[in-house]
């Protein structure tokens, strides 16, 4: 993937136009620092608690500086609960030298300058890449603005910029004279931007690394935050849809259309290749109309997806490939692990609002993928991409599901049919049964231990559908045969326990099922596989799991530091009556996370979670509060997948439909979680997905410690542990 260093960021901006500029809003008192406009740049959105910008303002982008010193920062990543509105704004505020309570955040418009350099230069939020991708560019924005304000002040005070300093949103002269940024913004707008603005030394940070209150919390508490499902417009219509129950099925016929059209509020009934929708004055009217229709869908041309057949196909691929035979080893471990299809289970169901009009298309989307959404909307409406404006809302949960664009296309098509804005909302059943699922996977290990307990040979065969074949269909298939499934092998390719020979193979299996990027992707299952195997090796060697890991972490100092932290936090060696511990340490997205779970088992099927300890080394920390929250969030999300959640298929139909049969962990099932951040001066790593991988093996290893039963298949409910509860101490 491409990277973008400091000089490249400024140079690219200069190449696109005039570089980073501090330009005056046309016809208003607000001023803005912006990366040069591209054909796709739209007006800067305004947060709920800030006055709107002049509608005639054209040159808008990275920063808005109000006369009172309030600074609004354009946030290029989608805020989906991971805290980027706050953490990315902190990077700008640090270099700009303004108090953080004077900072606001707003979603950036769609434009080339807002593309994430770690996401193939698309405006796309995923892969725990927001801080990693914008760590330098966002700081550059603040540093460039600060330099321009210094030069503007120097002209007014008839002195050199070098004699001036900045402090808390002011430029300060040695004689005590202070000019606020709000006073200087207009003059600074006329100055050329610096090509290489100096950045602060981390030892001088005042904001980065200090806990900051989230900028989006007040609006959410007051109920003012606009999620996709909250979008309101004049003349807005509402739509409900029904899709083929069977994956890949097609719509054959619809009965009762005239009757539904006569129902109160119904505007129209519209049929497409694989779905039918009712548009009405309210969503409930649309839903009632949909329920009154009788729909017929065709069956598959090919055999329909089926969970039992999936498993058989995966096992066949593994059997045909065969296993490795460890040589010259004292003991050998030969085991198989499995993980099922999973749905994203976002809190808000799938939704999108679109308006196709004579000047183009406007889309209000809770999307992780602005660039792709624009392309899909343009194709659906039959216009060029520069005619499509994407308005990014709060997401209501992302986890990878909202990097898809099926719902954007549907909303645009419906708006085009009725000539008015349409808000499309899927039911929870449609959301569950028509997802882009995390792949089902089976992984085999053959590991040989020496008499000293070293894993001299490490062989691993992973049979999994290649999600990239679906996500990048334009790439020739032979490319994936050469490179392998880089997503499916995440977290398994370089296990720290493979101290000598290593052989990790990924085997592609076509399951004819829609696949997507699920939170932590390959790490979500390979973390479970590898860390469970590590525990099995420790048991095979009659060794304490912590001691076994510590020996193998000799050349992995970050892993060892995390391991030391969690064993100390949990007081690992302390005897516990009726309670048992399990651990896991896993590296993903540039960070290392370790967890210890304390639980007890009440036979035959009840597990009580008592406490979870978590330590993370994610490099230099921007906002500790965000790190803590994301560690907790990933643990809860991963617990749902580890304990109960799974998607099964029969005759091409997803068997689960709602939270009653696709359960998520509830508050009364979550024990106290304690998080410790390992101090580090390294570049920031990811935090949004990194705590998902270790939680399943930590729980499974604790159950083994409690019962002697080794759980090798997810979820654990499928192995008989069906009841989960928690204590508060």
XYZ file of C-alpha atoms in Angstrom:
729
model
C 0.000 0.000 0.000
C 1.125 3.540 -0.627
C 2.423 5.781 2.133
C 2.572 9.529 2.383
C 5.310 11.309 4.289
C 5.294 14.918 5.455
C 7.000 16.443 2.439
C 4.945 14.362 0.025
C 1.735 15.544 1.691
C 2.603 19.219 1.182
C 4.056 18.616 -2.270
C 0.998 16.678 -3.400
C -1.223 19.513 -2.226
C 0.874 22.022 -4.123
C 0.725 19.886 -7.235
C -3.054 19.635 -7.093
C -3.464 23.392 -6.883
C -1.934 26.030 -4.692
C -1.051 23.879 -1.702
C -2.468 24.216 1.774
C -4.060 27.650 1.874
C -5.636 29.839 4.493
C -8.444 31.302 2.406
C -11.301 33.572 3.342
C -14.841 32.326 3.047
C -16.539 34.286 0.325
C -19.097 36.605 1.895
C -18.651 35.454 5.524
C -16.470 36.126 8.533
C -15.308 32.543 8.890
C -11.951 31.555 7.429
C -10.586 28.232 6.376
C -7.345 26.407 5.830
C -7.885 23.937 3.091
C -6.180 21.498 0.840
C -6.750 22.557 -2.781
C -10.111 21.767 -4.246
C -10.574 18.785 -6.474
C -13.499 18.227 -8.770
C -15.171 16.224 -6.024
C -14.762 18.705 -3.166
C -18.011 19.794 -1.571
C -18.846 22.340 1.067
C -17.535 21.776 4.552
C -20.218 20.232 6.784
C -21.041 21.986 10.030
C -21.412 20.283 13.411
C -24.689 20.657 15.257
C -23.284 23.046 17.861
C -21.598 25.445 15.414
C -23.185 28.178 13.295
C -23.543 27.278 9.615
C -21.006 28.510 7.118
C -22.126 30.966 4.478
C -23.851 28.948 1.732
C -21.940 30.949 -0.874
C -18.573 29.855 0.508
C -16.803 27.750 -2.082
C -13.260 27.192 -0.872
C -13.719 24.961 2.141
C -11.674 22.059 3.462
C -9.456 21.220 6.434
C -9.990 24.020 8.978
C -12.479 26.721 9.843
C -11.409 29.476 12.243
C -14.178 31.584 13.743
C -13.647 35.190 14.917
C -14.040 33.946 18.507
C -11.170 31.496 18.007
C -13.261 28.349 17.602
C -11.559 25.916 15.237
C -13.561 23.333 13.275
C -11.510 20.458 11.875
C -12.550 18.371 8.879
C -12.313 14.704 9.838
C -11.490 12.521 6.802
C -12.336 9.204 8.509
C -15.877 8.093 9.283
C -16.816 8.350 12.957
C -18.360 5.008 13.807
C -17.794 5.007 17.548
C -14.015 4.532 17.450
C -13.376 8.160 18.437
C -11.660 9.552 15.333
C -13.582 12.822 15.512
C -11.690 13.492 18.716
C -8.315 11.848 18.122
C -7.744 13.291 14.634
C -8.830 16.737 15.820
C -6.315 16.390 18.659
C -3.488 16.016 16.127
C -4.431 19.298 14.464
C -4.988 21.122 17.761
C -1.606 20.031 19.087
C 0.340 21.521 16.197
C -1.944 24.531 15.821
C -1.472 25.270 19.527
C -5.090 25.853 20.508
C -6.938 24.711 23.642
C -8.830 21.550 22.859
C -12.045 22.950 24.301
C -11.982 25.462 21.421
C -12.003 22.661 18.817
C -14.980 21.193 16.964
C -15.107 18.328 14.461
C -17.108 17.861 11.269
C -17.045 15.114 8.629
C -14.834 16.040 5.699
C -16.380 16.331 2.259
C -15.411 13.841 -0.393
C -12.154 14.933 -1.988
C -8.757 13.601 -3.011
C -7.035 15.484 -0.205
C -9.037 13.542 2.374
C -8.086 10.084 1.080
C -6.284 7.821 3.530
C -2.765 7.106 2.220
C -2.875 3.678 3.871
C -6.134 2.728 2.126
C -4.920 2.916 -1.474
C -5.663 6.644 -1.432
C -9.401 6.150 -1.101
C -11.610 7.910 1.375
C -12.190 4.689 3.261
C -12.227 3.923 6.978
C -11.018 0.457 7.937
C -8.062 -1.657 8.925
C -7.521 0.381 12.107
C -5.827 2.908 9.834
C -7.243 6.315 10.785
C -4.512 7.395 13.206
C -1.856 5.407 11.367
C -2.783 6.988 8.031
C -3.305 10.561 9.221
C -0.739 10.766 12.037
C 1.504 13.093 10.019
C -0.946 14.709 7.548
C -3.289 15.985 10.261
C -0.369 17.363 12.245
C 0.871 19.023 9.055
C -2.446 20.816 8.700
C -2.154 22.293 12.181
C 1.530 23.133 11.802
C 0.998 24.867 8.451
C -1.845 26.953 9.850
C 0.239 27.963 12.845
C 3.093 29.147 10.619
C 0.751 31.211 8.479
C -0.811 32.818 11.534
C 2.655 33.649 12.859
C 3.587 35.359 9.594
C 0.315 37.285 9.541
C 0.963 38.517 13.074
C 4.549 39.459 12.240
C 3.302 41.776 9.485
C 0.812 43.452 11.792
C 3.357 43.861 14.609
C 6.182 44.890 12.279
C 8.527 42.184 13.491
C 9.900 38.848 12.365
C 7.962 35.594 12.830
C 10.943 34.121 14.654
C 10.422 36.568 17.535
C 6.852 35.473 18.042
C 5.404 32.471 19.817
C 1.969 30.897 20.019
C -0.007 29.922 23.070
C -3.588 28.786 23.565
C -4.926 30.146 20.277
C -2.933 33.416 20.323
C 0.241 34.764 18.771
C 2.347 36.374 21.477
C 4.964 39.166 21.123
C 7.848 39.384 23.619
C 6.429 42.720 24.809
C 3.233 40.967 25.896
C 1.046 41.902 22.928
C -1.351 39.061 22.007
C -3.357 38.582 18.843
C -6.003 35.855 18.680
C -6.191 33.429 15.798
C -9.649 34.770 15.057
C -8.190 38.257 14.609
C -5.439 36.986 12.321
C -7.337 34.512 10.138
C -8.315 36.991 7.414
C -4.773 38.322 6.987
C -3.268 34.837 7.147
C -5.598 33.821 4.348
C -3.616 35.953 1.931
C -0.249 34.304 2.651
C 1.396 31.389 0.809
C 1.542 28.137 2.773
C 4.806 26.733 4.124
C 6.121 23.774 2.191
C 7.582 21.949 5.179
C 6.158 23.284 8.444
C 8.108 22.193 11.526
C 6.372 19.712 13.791
C 6.551 19.560 17.565
C 8.897 17.256 19.393
C 6.749 14.682 21.216
C 8.231 15.800 24.533
C 6.501 19.136 23.992
C 3.031 17.672 23.440
C 0.297 19.281 25.531
C -2.737 17.529 24.043
C -1.534 14.323 22.393
C -1.211 11.592 24.990
C -3.554 13.296 27.475
C -7.137 12.079 28.036
C -9.599 14.301 26.173
C -13.382 14.273 26.296
C -14.922 13.087 23.063
C -16.213 15.846 20.813
C -19.240 13.845 19.696
C -20.489 12.921 23.175
C -22.545 16.073 23.960
C -24.561 15.833 20.732
C -25.172 12.128 21.295
C -26.260 12.661 24.891
C -28.616 15.449 23.832
C -30.021 13.355 21.000
C -28.772 15.850 18.412
C -26.263 13.597 16.664
C -27.392 12.682 13.159
C -26.903 9.034 12.310
C -27.801 7.817 8.843
C -31.170 6.614 10.041
C -31.935 10.120 11.451
C -31.579 11.976 8.136
C -34.478 14.361 7.488
C -35.148 16.379 4.310
C -38.028 18.281 2.798
C -40.376 16.070 0.768
C -38.628 12.969 2.081
C -40.178 9.616 1.263
C -39.451 6.305 2.968
C -38.761 2.852 1.596
C -38.826 -0.729 2.861
C -37.597 -3.666 0.824
C -37.663 -7.430 0.554
C -34.827 -9.377 -0.996
C -34.617 -12.980 -2.122
C -34.619 -15.202 0.981
C -32.139 -17.453 -0.759
C -28.731 -15.987 -1.453
C -28.317 -15.310 -5.187
C -32.040 -15.849 -5.840
C -33.885 -13.540 -8.255
C -37.301 -11.914 -8.194
C -39.757 -13.842 -10.364
C -43.091 -12.127 -9.744
C -44.994 -9.855 -7.355
C -48.697 -10.141 -6.538
C -50.967 -7.566 -4.935
C -49.274 -4.476 -6.368
C -52.504 -2.600 -7.156
C -53.877 -3.309 -3.700
C -50.721 -1.980 -2.051
C -50.653 1.143 -4.213
C -54.109 1.979 -2.891
C -53.000 1.733 0.735
C -52.657 4.965 2.798
C -49.399 6.833 2.169
C -48.040 4.441 -0.450
C -46.357 6.201 -3.381
C -45.282 3.214 -5.421
C -44.102 -0.393 -5.653
C -40.842 -0.984 -7.521
C -39.344 -4.280 -8.631
C -35.705 -4.997 -9.461
C -33.701 -8.102 -10.330
C -33.343 -9.452 -6.790
C -35.585 -7.241 -4.641
C -38.826 -5.326 -4.397
C -39.465 -2.088 -2.477
C -42.452 -0.070 -1.361
C -42.065 3.718 -1.134
C -44.454 5.635 1.103
C -44.886 8.756 3.195
C -43.574 6.944 6.290
C -41.471 3.842 6.848
C -44.290 2.091 8.707
C -46.614 2.642 5.769
C -43.931 1.266 3.457
C -43.430 -1.746 5.718
C -47.177 -2.464 5.912
C -47.383 -2.247 2.140
C -44.457 -4.614 1.783
C -46.104 -7.114 4.119
C -49.230 -7.043 1.920
C -47.287 -8.118 -1.172
C -46.854 -11.729 -2.235
C -43.440 -12.233 -3.778
C -41.986 -15.185 -5.668
C -38.241 -15.674 -6.129
C -36.419 -18.121 -8.371
C -34.060 -20.761 -7.030
C -30.374 -20.945 -7.778
C -28.848 -22.007 -11.036
C -26.017 -23.522 -9.016
C -26.390 -25.588 -5.813
C -27.471 -23.213 -3.018
C -25.012 -22.417 -0.228
C -25.367 -24.742 2.732
C -23.352 -24.817 5.966
C -22.951 -28.572 5.984
C -21.717 -28.525 2.390
C -19.424 -25.598 3.175
C -17.742 -27.594 5.900
C -17.425 -30.635 3.662
C -15.820 -28.531 0.903
C -13.355 -26.952 3.334
C -12.375 -30.329 4.777
C -11.959 -31.737 1.266
C -9.508 -28.957 0.395
C -7.543 -29.646 3.567
C -7.490 -33.393 2.970
C -6.331 -32.956 -0.619
C -3.528 -30.655 0.503
C -2.458 -32.952 3.315
C -0.577 -32.380 6.539
C 3.063 -31.881 7.401
C 5.048 -34.490 9.316
C 7.257 -32.929 11.993
C 10.676 -34.592 12.116
C 13.093 -35.092 14.992
C 10.689 -33.874 17.620
C 9.998 -35.036 21.150
C 6.253 -34.430 21.173
C 3.825 -33.563 18.364
C 0.574 -31.642 18.395
C -1.900 -32.390 15.592
C -5.153 -30.428 15.941
C -7.958 -28.812 13.963
C -9.793 -25.552 14.720
C -12.960 -24.099 13.190
C -14.804 -20.769 13.015
C -18.207 -20.030 11.397
C -19.682 -17.351 9.191
C -20.456 -14.180 11.154
C -22.695 -11.162 10.549
C -21.650 -7.643 11.545
C -24.691 -6.978 13.767
C -24.456 -3.197 13.654
C -26.714 -1.369 16.096
C -28.432 0.596 13.328
C -29.872 -1.548 10.532
C -28.730 -0.927 6.963
C -29.985 2.452 5.735
C -29.280 5.242 3.255
C -30.959 8.427 1.998
C -30.589 9.563 -1.614
C -31.899 12.391 -3.750
C -31.539 12.231 -7.523
C -32.303 15.658 -8.987
C -31.649 17.631 -12.163
C -28.234 18.824 -10.958
C -26.942 15.460 -9.820
C -27.206 13.158 -6.827
C -26.967 13.765 -3.084
C -26.419 10.790 -0.794
C -26.622 10.849 3.000
C -24.918 7.644 4.028
C -23.574 6.050 7.204
C -20.655 4.839 5.139
C -17.076 3.778 5.726
C -16.396 4.079 1.980
C -17.101 7.548 0.595
C -15.091 7.070 -2.598
C -16.763 3.782 -3.490
C -20.204 5.122 -2.506
C -19.783 7.996 -4.930
C -18.821 5.643 -7.752
C -21.764 3.324 -7.088
C -24.252 6.206 -6.826
C -22.986 7.695 -10.088
C -23.330 4.369 -11.884
C -26.848 3.785 -10.529
C -28.035 7.266 -11.524
C -26.214 7.294 -14.856
C -24.194 10.439 -14.108
C -20.512 11.258 -13.737
C -18.940 11.047 -10.285
C -18.467 14.816 -10.076
C -22.271 15.102 -10.024
C -22.520 13.008 -6.835
C -22.168 14.504 -3.363
C -21.648 12.173 -0.410
C -22.753 13.460 3.009
C -21.214 11.238 5.678
C -23.313 10.785 8.808
C -22.581 9.005 12.065
C -22.719 5.293 11.339
C -24.562 3.501 14.117
C -21.947 0.755 13.994
C -19.638 -0.138 11.148
C -17.352 -3.125 11.820
C -16.742 -3.402 8.048
C -20.389 -3.784 6.979
C -20.648 -0.144 5.977
C -17.674 -0.418 3.676
C -20.171 -2.124 1.357
C -22.357 -0.054 -0.971
C -25.364 -2.225 -1.837
C -27.662 0.024 0.193
C -26.345 3.168 -1.519
C -27.195 1.775 -4.933
C -30.694 0.779 -3.818
C -31.509 4.195 -2.329
C -30.328 5.984 -5.471
C -32.402 3.740 -7.747
C -35.535 4.360 -5.673
C -35.043 8.128 -5.605
C -34.577 8.073 -9.349
C -37.892 6.229 -9.710
C -39.966 8.696 -7.649
C -38.085 11.937 -8.368
C -37.872 12.780 -4.640
C -35.457 12.090 -1.799
C -35.930 8.591 -0.373
C -34.744 7.156 2.921
C -34.301 3.401 2.637
C -34.240 1.382 5.865
C -33.765 -2.372 5.898
C -35.516 -4.367 8.608
C -33.314 -6.160 11.127
C -34.223 -9.420 9.411
C -33.035 -8.115 6.026
C -29.884 -6.758 7.669
C -29.075 -10.126 9.262
C -29.967 -12.326 6.306
C -28.371 -10.268 3.527
C -24.987 -9.376 4.912
C -21.431 -9.695 3.706
C -20.246 -12.312 6.136
C -16.964 -13.099 7.757
C -15.748 -16.266 6.104
C -16.101 -19.724 7.600
C -12.655 -21.265 8.088
C -10.975 -24.444 9.283
C -7.322 -24.470 10.309
C -5.047 -27.444 10.983
C -1.782 -27.417 12.922
C 1.064 -29.868 13.208
C 3.657 -28.616 15.679
C 6.658 -30.530 16.962
C 8.227 -29.787 20.348
C 11.825 -30.542 21.274
C 12.671 -32.063 24.687
C 13.240 -28.490 25.874
C 9.757 -27.469 24.800
C 10.749 -25.449 21.725
C 8.373 -25.529 18.762
C 10.987 -26.693 16.296
C 8.525 -27.299 13.445
C 5.359 -25.293 12.908
C 2.963 -26.297 10.122
C -0.440 -24.712 9.590
C -2.968 -25.195 6.782
C -5.810 -22.652 6.617
C -8.762 -23.359 4.307
C -10.819 -20.212 3.809
C -12.631 -18.378 0.994
C -10.562 -15.527 -0.426
C -12.547 -12.363 0.318
C -10.334 -10.394 -2.065
C -11.644 -12.381 -5.023
C -15.043 -10.779 -4.371
C -13.774 -7.337 -3.389
C -11.360 -6.894 -6.267
C -12.936 -8.775 -9.195
C -10.943 -6.752 -11.717
C -7.712 -8.304 -10.450
C -6.869 -11.453 -12.441
C -7.347 -14.625 -10.434
C -3.760 -15.752 -10.974
C -2.586 -12.796 -8.872
C -4.220 -14.269 -5.781
C -2.727 -17.656 -6.608
C 0.714 -16.032 -6.540
C 0.247 -13.778 -3.511
C -2.102 -16.038 -1.567
C -4.964 -14.851 0.600
C -3.300 -12.029 2.528
C -6.519 -11.384 4.464
C -7.179 -14.985 5.439
C -3.652 -15.439 6.766
C -3.666 -12.286 8.936
C -2.423 -13.216 12.387
C -1.149 -16.643 11.356
C 1.731 -15.935 8.985
C 4.347 -14.997 11.600
C 3.470 -16.654 14.920
C 6.054 -15.885 17.615
C 6.038 -19.586 18.565
C 7.491 -20.734 15.231
C 11.087 -20.585 16.398
C 12.623 -22.829 13.740
C 10.992 -24.140 10.549
C 7.605 -22.734 9.596
C 5.108 -23.692 6.900
C 1.819 -21.748 6.754
C -0.425 -22.445 3.762
C -3.742 -20.834 2.822
C -6.103 -22.888 0.695
C -8.826 -21.080 -1.207
C -12.293 -22.646 -1.056
C -15.190 -21.184 -3.051
C -18.326 -21.159 -0.881
C -20.632 -19.136 -3.158
C -21.477 -16.813 -0.255
C -21.249 -12.999 0.008
C -18.140 -12.196 2.048
C -16.961 -8.996 3.664
C -14.450 -7.433 6.003
C -15.530 -8.203 9.576
C -13.928 -6.418 12.523
C -10.297 -7.656 12.803
C -10.845 -9.809 9.663
C -8.354 -12.710 9.662
C -7.086 -11.835 13.115
C -10.567 -12.530 14.498
C -10.140 -16.268 13.922
C -6.374 -16.734 13.577
C -5.906 -15.081 16.963
C -8.147 -17.792 18.404
C -6.398 -20.577 16.512
C -2.781 -19.596 17.219
C -3.207 -18.618 20.865
C -5.225 -21.750 21.616
C -2.493 -23.849 20.010
C 0.095 -22.038 22.138
C -1.846 -23.096 25.226
C -2.074 -26.654 23.932
C 1.688 -26.709 23.440
C 2.216 -25.469 26.990
C -0.032 -28.241 28.298
C 1.732 -30.802 26.093
C 5.008 -29.668 27.671
C 3.529 -29.684 31.210
C 4.369 -25.996 31.436
C 2.592 -22.934 32.771
C 1.027 -21.025 29.817
C 2.630 -17.744 30.871
C 6.060 -19.331 31.252
C 5.763 -21.059 27.876
C 4.943 -17.770 26.164
C 7.667 -15.862 27.977
C 10.284 -18.303 26.677
C 9.052 -17.884 23.114
C 8.877 -14.089 23.390
C 12.628 -13.695 23.858
C 12.905 -12.013 20.448
C 9.536 -10.260 20.734
C 10.002 -7.518 23.351
C 6.578 -5.949 22.772
C 4.842 -9.290 23.293
C 6.883 -9.883 26.425
C 6.093 -6.475 27.881
C 2.377 -7.060 27.318
C 2.624 -10.555 28.806
C 4.402 -9.204 31.900
C 1.716 -6.555 32.275
C -1.279 -8.909 32.130
C 0.267 -11.497 34.448
C 0.974 -8.760 36.975
C -2.491 -7.212 36.576
C -4.194 -10.570 37.072
C -1.771 -11.753 39.754
C -1.418 -14.829 37.585
C 0.195 -17.138 40.168
C -2.291 -16.408 42.965
C -4.361 -19.472 43.913
C -8.071 -19.081 43.204
C -10.755 -21.235 44.725
C -13.272 -22.287 42.077
C -12.019 -19.730 39.550
C -9.647 -20.253 36.657
C -7.543 -18.122 34.314
C -6.820 -18.179 30.608
C -4.587 -15.894 28.575
C -3.746 -14.831 25.048
C -1.304 -12.367 23.458
C -1.817 -11.347 19.832
C -0.312 -8.808 17.433
C -2.477 -7.058 14.845
C -2.661 -3.740 13.000
C 0.656 -2.553 14.409
C -0.281 -3.197 18.046
C 0.121 -6.010 20.562
C -2.743 -6.860 22.917
C -2.800 -9.353 25.764
C -5.751 -10.496 27.850
C -6.384 -12.649 30.893
C -9.885 -13.938 31.646
C -11.028 -15.149 35.051
C -14.079 -17.429 35.008
C -15.821 -20.310 36.693
C -17.872 -23.114 35.168
C -21.086 -24.442 36.633
C -21.868 -27.779 35.077
C -23.128 -28.687 32.694
C -23.364 -25.580 30.512
C -23.018 -22.303 32.430
C -19.944 -20.064 32.398
C -19.581 -17.114 34.749
C -17.107 -14.409 33.714
C -15.598 -12.689 36.756
C -12.962 -10.330 35.390
C -10.957 -9.488 32.269
C -7.551 -7.831 32.276
C -6.169 -6.288 29.084
C -2.807 -4.716 28.257
C -1.985 -3.012 24.967
C 1.127 -1.669 23.287
C -0.207 0.501 20.477
C 2.805 2.778 20.116
C 2.458 6.447 20.907
C -1.041 7.062 22.250
C -3.111 9.990 21.008
C -6.103 9.790 23.358
C -5.826 7.265 26.223
C -9.587 7.395 26.776
C -10.165 6.238 23.199
C -7.691 3.378 23.608
C -9.407 2.206 26.780
C -12.836 2.410 25.163
C -11.732 0.506 22.060
C -10.091 -2.245 24.090
C -13.372 -2.703 25.959
C -15.426 -2.462 22.763
C -13.367 -5.075 20.932
C -13.532 -7.425 23.914
C -17.329 -7.200 24.062
C -17.640 -7.643 20.290
C -15.232 -10.571 20.316
C -17.016 -12.187 23.255
C -20.252 -12.283 21.266
C -18.522 -14.142 18.464
C -16.643 -16.431 20.841
C -19.600 -17.466 22.946
C -22.806 -17.531 20.884
C -22.909 -15.869 17.466
C -22.843 -17.748 14.163
C -24.513 -17.641 10.759
C -25.717 -20.920 9.285
C -27.151 -21.618 5.833
C -29.671 -24.204 4.700
C -30.747 -24.428 1.064
C -29.205 -21.015 0.475
C -31.172 -19.282 3.235
C -29.590 -17.687 6.304
C -31.228 -19.347 9.304
C -30.729 -16.468 11.735
C -32.900 -13.358 11.502
C -32.619 -11.127 14.564
C -30.940 -10.793 17.944
C -32.998 -13.617 19.434
C -31.163 -16.187 17.310
C -28.035 -14.160 16.543
C -27.314 -13.084 20.138
C -24.875 -10.386 21.188
C -23.424 -10.137 24.698
C -25.566 -7.994 26.979
C -24.417 -5.677 29.747
C -25.235 -8.178 32.491
C -22.967 -10.724 30.780
C -19.885 -8.491 30.755
C -17.574 -8.587 33.801
C -15.332 -5.715 34.934
C -12.628 -4.990 32.347
C -9.333 -3.435 33.404
C -7.087 -1.928 30.718
C -3.421 -0.956 30.949
C -1.577 0.930 28.200
C 2.111 0.111 27.779
C 4.114 3.376 27.383
C 5.788 3.620 23.984
C 7.467 6.194 21.764
C 6.907 4.163 18.581
C 4.614 5.358 15.806
C 0.939 4.835 16.630
C -0.607 1.450 15.943
C -4.259 0.591 15.500
C -6.736 0.142 18.348
C -10.179 -0.240 16.749
C -9.848 -3.967 16.040
C -6.853 -5.156 18.026
C -8.597 -6.454 21.154
C -10.960 -8.735 19.188
C -8.413 -11.451 18.372
C -7.205 -12.417 21.890
C -10.531 -12.668 23.735
C -11.824 -15.979 22.300
C -8.609 -17.905 23.061
C -8.329 -16.338 26.515
C -11.856 -17.552 27.334
C -11.295 -20.960 25.745
C -7.995 -21.432 27.567
C -9.666 -20.524 30.869
C -12.435 -23.075 30.242
C -9.747 -25.693 29.630
C -8.105 -24.742 32.922
C -11.478 -25.115 34.640
C -12.743 -28.303 33.008
C -9.937 -30.004 31.106
C -12.062 -29.658 27.955
C -10.291 -28.098 24.987
C -12.661 -26.038 22.827
C -11.536 -25.922 19.207
C -14.729 -24.758 17.486
C -16.457 -21.375 17.656
C -18.828 -20.394 19.077
C -18.435 -22.144 22.415
C -22.214 -22.534 22.639
C -21.899 -25.113 19.843
C -19.636 -27.090 22.207
C -22.242 -27.168 24.963
C -21.470 -23.965 26.890
C -24.756 -22.250 26.189
C -25.306 -20.013 29.217
C -23.099 -16.997 29.881
C -23.275 -14.605 32.781
C -21.006 -12.250 34.707
C -20.313 -11.013 38.197
C -19.199 -7.515 39.096
C -16.143 -8.495 41.080
